[in-house]
Amino acid sequence: MAAAWRRAAARREQRRTLRAQQGGDSTDWGCLGSAFLLFFALGAHGLAARLLADVPLAVQRAQAEAQGRLLVPWSALEALDRLEQATPAPPRRRSEDDLRRIFQDAGQWLGEAKPHDYEERLLAHYRVRGRDGFTTVPARWGWANDGGRLGAPATLLASLVMLAWFLGLALQGEGVDLDPQRSRHPMWEWLLSHPVDPRAVFLAEMLAPLAANVFFWAAPVFWVGAYWIAYDDFGLALVAGLAVGVPLCVAAGCAGKAIEVVALLRLPPRRRGAFLGLSAWLGQALLMALVLIAVTPGFVLAIVRPVVSLGAGAGLPILAWSLGLEGSPSPWKGVLACWLLAAVVTALAVQVSARATRAGLAGAGERTADQPWLPAPAGRDPLPKDPAARKELLWIWRDRGALVQVLLVPLTVAAVQLINLRGLLPRVTEQWHLMTGAVVVFGSYFLIVLGPRSLISEGAALWIPLTWPRGLESLLKAKARLYWLVALVIASPLLLITAIRFPADAWKVALAGALFAVFGRSLAEKSVTLVGAPSSSGEPEPVPRGRRWAALLGTLTFGVGILSQQWHLVLVGVVYAALTSAAMWQNFRARLPFLFDPWSERLPPPPTLMHAMIAISALVEVQTVLSAVLAASLGADRPFLAQALGYGVSGLGVWLAMGLWLSDRGVQAGDVWSWDGREPSGPPLLPQALGAGLGLVLGAAAVGYSALVQQQPDWGQALRTASAHLAAHPAERFWLAVMAVGCAPVAEEYLFRGLLFRALDREWGGARAIWGSAAFFAIYHPPQAWPPVLLVGVVGALLFKGTRRLWPCVLLHMAYNGVVVWAG
């Protein structure tokens, strides 16, 4: 055991080093980290044992409800008897205060998520059925006294809990290790490199799960709790639980090691790591499922009800044999039965592992890889023609490790978060937007985790396309499409369930799902740009934190918009995610030739899309802070003066800062104010007159649109309030004009057209760049002004590219804002 302990410590150190090289958390918490994990494992096993106490109560409750009765504590039943004896009266005429005092603790006694709702249910039930509509149980403890009376359903479910506990330990082995390329043979590497007795090495390796996995250390707690529940004697439970738990832990560890050895020998390399990852994940999932069931109110009852309604026959004998409940209850009969079971399982596991080890050393164990699957020559090829897409689909089909990368890694992380947020689950299902928002957040989290982790775990195979004529970019785009489709496959059934649950809001759920499809595509494309080339040691370089944070831009806005039913925030999140995806790909494409030589890396020439977005965000943030400070200083009756001063200072500051920053990098002012850096030929008056004329036309259209919007109650009231304020304060209209006509057009055209549209045209080109820059321009304005502002952005982009001058766009913007301010 000491040798196994040292071996496990060395393997943990190796995994910590690999996580550090991959950019993960490599902090060595030492004893503090081990203590925390041990505390968590103790709680998990204790909660799993608590299910053995919850099952009898849930079975009796389900049986009572099948007979038209509700379960209440013994004290409540006695109080009802005393009430009826003291004041005989029909149930409907009883005092509600008296009944509430009787039923006030029933919900907490049953562990209801909403005790008050159960109290109301008890009151309504009493009005109809009276005292005969209630029953109770003697106690929650003491399987030795109550187990036989409960019958098959309770013993069946409790036996399944015990079986899930054992399988959860055996399958996870040394812990979850999602390594699809795993090739380590755990025992013969010792035998070939250590001058020690092979039998000692063999036994140390068989005990490796007990030394490496903290869930084995805390496992006897489950049996201490089981015996305590069965016999209601903690001293006896402590002795019997330890006597049973230790040998069963050894048996589970040996069984897990036997599964690992046989898998390494009998499975081909493509499936070996996937099988071990799946089995370890399943073992961890079984234990976490027991924890989730135990801590979620009403979960046990929801499982018990169908079992009781189906009238389960003979139950599994696992409960009775392992706790000594068969015939005359005795804990020592259970201890002897568990010793016998542990001895048999351990002997079989050691025998299987020993034979497999001998076969492996003789070179007769591992089979050859399966014949790769290809479409039938005579039939129609079901795979797409695109080589990158074909590679991804064949990877999913041939390599079972793809299941680990694409599904298990993100699902496991999401499941852990689901356990952490279990208190919110009952509330999430109450309203459509909460349930839909939860699905959207889950899908987004899935994509954020999936991309970087799967790219890391694919290892050297990712770099095969460097020999392709098309390069790595097309492969990563294909991976992004694959991840996006997987996220949609997972989220779509959940959204369908939400639509069925809330039929009146089904169209809103469908709209949210459609927007998530657009948003998810951008998020998937951002996640694959986090790939890094292997270092000189063969491990991936860590991803910079700034790049990881950039991939999250727009995610919080989109999720908050769904959860709060603010559709304008949802659209802001969609647009922001699309443009940040384009910005990250623009930078990533420039880095691609230097992935293996980062010291020679050159950033794309400025101004890039990311530079423009950072400058625009800085303008908005600085202007918001300055306007708030000035509004507090000048008073609430002068908001437009505060906004004009704040916008003027922030716009001038960002403009000058960006100009100086670009000038230091060789980009002069003329390079921004003209399309290709050269002064266009021809007289400038005609383009400027065209810009001013288009601004007047668009302004008139915006005034008409404003008249239509005022018919809408919410937006119309806001517009009427603003118009009344301007009429009562003429000076405020002047300051609004200064901001809208004098400051905003110059700053915004410089940023949105001169920087943003130019960079987006280089990345996307065509109509997509025009509409993308216009949409980004629109979301920085109030939602009620989006349609006309979007049109201004489209016309401004076309005018800039057509005239190759930025000043006509400034005049268009000035004329448009002037008409809107004058008419308002």
Short mmCIF file of C-alpha atoms in Angstrom, two decimals, residues 272-488:
data_model
loop_
_atom_site.label_atom_id
_atom_site.label_comp_id
_atom_site.label_asym_id
_atom_site.label_seq_id
_atom_site.Cartn_x
_atom_site.Cartn_y
_atom_site.Cartn_z
CA ARG A 272 -8.87 2.14 -25.61
CA GLY A 273 -8.74 5.64 -24.20
CA ALA A 274 -12.39 6.26 -25.04
CA PHE A 275 -13.53 3.15 -23.17
CA LEU A 276 -11.48 3.99 -20.10
CA GLY A 277 -12.66 7.58 -20.19
CA LEU A 278 -16.28 6.50 -20.56
CA SER A 279 -16.09 4.00 -17.71
CA ALA A 280 -14.35 6.47 -15.37
CA TRP A 281 -16.85 9.16 -16.29
CA LEU A 282 -19.76 6.76 -15.72
CA GLY A 283 -18.40 5.84 -12.29
CA GLN A 284 -18.07 9.48 -11.31
CA ALA A 285 -21.50 10.23 -12.75
CA LEU A 286 -23.13 7.44 -10.71
CA LEU A 287 -21.81 8.85 -7.44
CA MET A 288 -22.71 12.41 -8.41
CA ALA A 289 -26.18 11.24 -9.44
CA LEU A 290 -26.71 9.81 -5.96
CA VAL A 291 -25.62 13.16 -4.49
CA LEU A 292 -27.89 15.13 -6.81
CA ILE A 293 -30.89 12.92 -5.99
CA ALA A 294 -30.21 13.24 -2.27
CA VAL A 295 -29.94 17.04 -2.22
CA THR A 296 -32.78 17.84 -4.64
CA PRO A 297 -36.17 18.07 -2.86
CA GLY A 298 -38.80 15.82 -4.41
CA PHE A 299 -36.35 13.87 -6.58
CA VAL A 300 -36.61 10.65 -4.55
CA LEU A 301 -40.41 10.82 -4.56
CA ALA A 302 -40.46 11.36 -8.33
CA ILE A 303 -38.43 8.13 -8.77
CA VAL A 304 -40.43 6.16 -6.22
CA ARG A 305 -43.92 6.95 -7.57
CA PRO A 306 -43.67 4.98 -10.87
CA VAL A 307 -42.10 2.02 -9.04
CA VAL A 308 -44.99 1.95 -6.55
CA SER A 309 -47.62 2.45 -9.25
CA LEU A 310 -46.22 -0.46 -11.28
CA GLY A 311 -46.42 -2.70 -8.20
CA ALA A 312 -42.81 -3.98 -8.24
CA GLY A 313 -42.52 -7.66 -7.37
CA ALA A 314 -39.61 -9.27 -5.56
CA GLY A 315 -36.89 -6.81 -4.68
CA LEU A 316 -33.13 -7.32 -5.02
CA PRO A 317 -31.65 -9.14 -2.02
CA ILE A 318 -28.61 -6.82 -1.85
CA LEU A 319 -30.06 -4.70 0.97
CA ALA A 320 -31.14 -7.60 3.16
CA TRP A 321 -27.92 -9.59 2.73
CA SER A 322 -25.48 -6.70 3.15
CA LEU A 323 -27.19 -5.33 6.29
CA GLY A 324 -28.17 -8.68 7.84
CA LEU A 325 -31.92 -8.03 7.61
CA GLU A 326 -32.82 -11.46 6.24
CA GLY A 327 -34.89 -13.43 8.79
CA SER A 328 -33.92 -12.35 12.28
CA PRO A 329 -32.01 -9.04 11.83
CA SER A 330 -28.35 -9.17 12.91
CA PRO A 331 -25.59 -6.82 11.74
CA TRP A 332 -22.93 -9.51 11.97
CA LYS A 333 -24.70 -11.62 9.38
CA GLY A 334 -24.40 -8.64 7.05
CA VAL A 335 -20.70 -8.23 7.86
CA LEU A 336 -20.00 -11.89 7.04
CA ALA A 337 -21.99 -11.66 3.79
CA CYS A 338 -20.05 -8.56 2.70
CA TRP A 339 -16.73 -10.20 3.57
CA LEU A 340 -17.66 -13.18 1.40
CA LEU A 341 -18.71 -10.91 -1.49
CA ALA A 342 -15.54 -8.82 -1.21
CA ALA A 343 -13.35 -11.92 -1.17
CA VAL A 344 -15.00 -13.36 -4.27
CA VAL A 345 -14.83 -10.09 -6.24
CA THR A 346 -11.21 -9.45 -5.20
CA ALA A 347 -10.12 -12.98 -6.10
CA LEU A 348 -11.76 -12.83 -9.52
CA ALA A 349 -10.30 -9.37 -10.26
CA VAL A 350 -6.78 -10.43 -9.24
CA GLN A 351 -7.02 -13.63 -11.28
CA VAL A 352 -8.23 -11.78 -14.40
CA SER A 353 -5.55 -9.08 -14.00
CA ALA A 354 -2.78 -11.65 -13.47
CA ARG A 355 -3.72 -13.61 -16.58
CA ALA A 356 -4.00 -10.40 -18.60
CA THR A 357 -0.58 -9.25 -17.34
CA ARG A 358 1.07 -12.51 -18.37
CA ALA A 359 -0.59 -12.28 -21.78
CA GLY A 360 0.59 -8.70 -22.17
CA LEU A 361 4.20 -9.53 -21.31
CA ALA A 362 4.07 -12.37 -23.84
CA GLY A 363 2.90 -9.93 -26.51
CA ALA A 364 -0.34 -11.80 -27.13
CA GLY A 365 -2.84 -9.45 -25.65
CA GLU A 366 -3.55 -6.49 -27.88
CA ARG A 367 -5.64 -6.91 -30.98
CA THR A 368 -5.00 -5.09 -34.21
CA ALA A 369 -6.98 -1.99 -35.00
CA ASP A 370 -10.35 -2.38 -36.61
CA GLN A 371 -10.65 -1.92 -40.35
CA PRO A 372 -11.48 1.76 -40.92
CA TRP A 373 -15.01 2.38 -42.10
CA LEU A 374 -15.52 3.89 -45.51
CA PRO A 375 -18.67 4.42 -47.57
CA ALA A 376 -19.62 1.49 -49.78
CA PRO A 377 -18.15 1.99 -53.28
CA ALA A 378 -21.38 1.00 -55.00
CA GLY A 379 -23.62 3.15 -52.86
CA ARG A 380 -24.08 6.86 -52.59
CA ASP A 381 -21.42 8.54 -50.50
CA PRO A 382 -23.24 9.88 -47.43
CA LEU A 383 -20.38 12.17 -46.41
CA PRO A 384 -20.01 15.78 -47.58
CA LYS A 385 -17.56 16.61 -50.34
CA ASP A 386 -15.63 19.17 -48.31
CA PRO A 387 -12.41 17.43 -47.14
CA ALA A 388 -12.35 19.17 -43.75
CA ALA A 389 -15.97 18.22 -43.01
CA ARG A 390 -15.31 14.63 -44.11
CA LYS A 391 -12.32 14.41 -41.79
CA GLU A 392 -14.39 15.54 -38.79
CA LEU A 393 -17.25 13.12 -39.48
CA LEU A 394 -14.86 10.20 -40.04
CA TRP A 395 -13.07 11.15 -36.83
CA ILE A 396 -16.36 10.90 -34.94
CA TRP A 397 -17.17 7.54 -36.55
CA ARG A 398 -13.78 5.81 -36.35
CA ASP A 399 -12.26 7.19 -33.16
CA ARG A 400 -14.35 6.50 -30.08
CA GLY A 401 -12.14 8.99 -28.25
CA ALA A 402 -14.07 11.67 -30.10
CA LEU A 403 -17.03 10.94 -27.84
CA VAL A 404 -14.86 11.82 -24.87
CA GLN A 405 -13.66 15.05 -26.45
CA VAL A 406 -16.91 16.26 -27.97
CA LEU A 407 -19.42 15.15 -25.33
CA LEU A 408 -18.07 13.93 -22.02
CA VAL A 409 -15.63 16.72 -21.21
CA PRO A 410 -18.10 19.63 -21.51
CA LEU A 411 -21.06 17.62 -20.20
CA THR A 412 -19.13 16.63 -17.08
CA VAL A 413 -18.12 20.19 -16.34
CA ALA A 414 -21.69 21.38 -16.96
CA ALA A 415 -23.07 18.63 -14.69
CA VAL A 416 -20.82 19.78 -11.86
CA GLN A 417 -22.15 23.30 -12.26
CA LEU A 418 -25.68 21.87 -12.32
CA ILE A 419 -25.08 20.33 -8.90
CA ASN A 420 -23.67 23.61 -7.62
CA LEU A 421 -26.78 25.49 -8.84
CA ARG A 422 -29.31 22.83 -7.83
CA GLY A 423 -31.13 25.30 -5.55
CA LEU A 424 -32.23 27.27 -8.63
CA LEU A 425 -33.66 24.27 -10.51
CA PRO A 426 -37.20 24.42 -9.03
CA ARG A 427 -37.48 28.12 -9.89
CA VAL A 428 -36.10 27.68 -13.40
CA THR A 429 -39.06 25.53 -14.47
CA GLU A 430 -41.66 28.07 -13.30
CA GLN A 431 -41.39 30.55 -16.20
CA TRP A 432 -40.55 30.13 -19.86
CA HIS A 433 -37.79 32.73 -19.98
CA LEU A 434 -35.97 31.23 -16.98
CA MET A 435 -36.12 27.74 -18.46
CA THR A 436 -35.10 28.98 -21.91
CA GLY A 437 -32.34 31.12 -20.42
CA ALA A 438 -31.00 28.12 -18.52
CA VAL A 439 -30.84 26.10 -21.76
CA VAL A 440 -29.08 28.96 -23.56
CA VAL A 441 -26.57 29.43 -20.75
CA PHE A 442 -25.94 25.67 -20.70
CA GLY A 443 -25.42 25.59 -24.47
CA SER A 444 -23.05 28.56 -24.33
CA TYR A 445 -21.10 27.01 -21.47
CA PHE A 446 -20.90 23.79 -23.49
CA LEU A 447 -19.32 25.61 -26.43
CA ILE A 448 -16.92 27.61 -24.28
CA VAL A 449 -15.61 24.44 -22.62
CA LEU A 450 -15.77 22.21 -25.69
CA GLY A 451 -13.58 24.07 -28.15
CA PRO A 452 -10.35 24.58 -26.19
CA ARG A 453 -10.52 21.26 -24.29
CA SER A 454 -11.17 19.10 -27.34
CA LEU A 455 -8.42 20.80 -29.33
CA ILE A 456 -5.96 20.18 -26.50
CA SER A 457 -6.97 16.54 -26.12
CA GLU A 458 -6.68 15.83 -29.87
CA GLY A 459 -2.95 16.24 -29.53
CA ALA A 460 -0.58 15.83 -32.46
CA ALA A 461 -3.33 14.61 -34.79
CA LEU A 462 -4.55 18.20 -35.07
CA TRP A 463 -1.43 19.21 -37.00
CA ILE A 464 -1.80 16.66 -39.79
CA PRO A 465 -3.61 19.24 -41.99
CA LEU A 466 -0.44 21.36 -42.07
CA THR A 467 0.44 19.19 -45.07
CA TRP A 468 -2.89 19.93 -46.78
CA PRO A 469 -3.02 22.44 -49.62
CA ARG A 470 -5.84 24.21 -47.77
CA GLY A 471 -4.03 24.60 -44.44
CA LEU A 472 -5.32 24.62 -40.88
CA GLU A 473 -7.92 27.37 -41.19
CA SER A 474 -10.48 25.25 -43.06
CA LEU A 475 -10.07 22.43 -40.54
CA LEU A 476 -10.74 24.71 -37.58
CA LYS A 477 -13.77 26.17 -39.33
CA ALA A 478 -15.06 22.62 -39.84
CA LYS A 479 -14.49 21.85 -36.17
CA ALA A 480 -16.43 24.97 -35.22
CA ARG A 481 -19.35 23.79 -37.35
CA LEU A 482 -19.20 20.37 -35.70
CA TYR A 483 -19.20 21.84 -32.17
CA TRP A 484 -22.06 24.16 -33.12
CA LEU A 485 -24.15 21.26 -34.43
CA VAL A 486 -23.48 19.23 -31.28
CA ALA A 487 -24.60 22.15 -29.11
CA LEU A 488 -27.79 22.51 -31.17
#
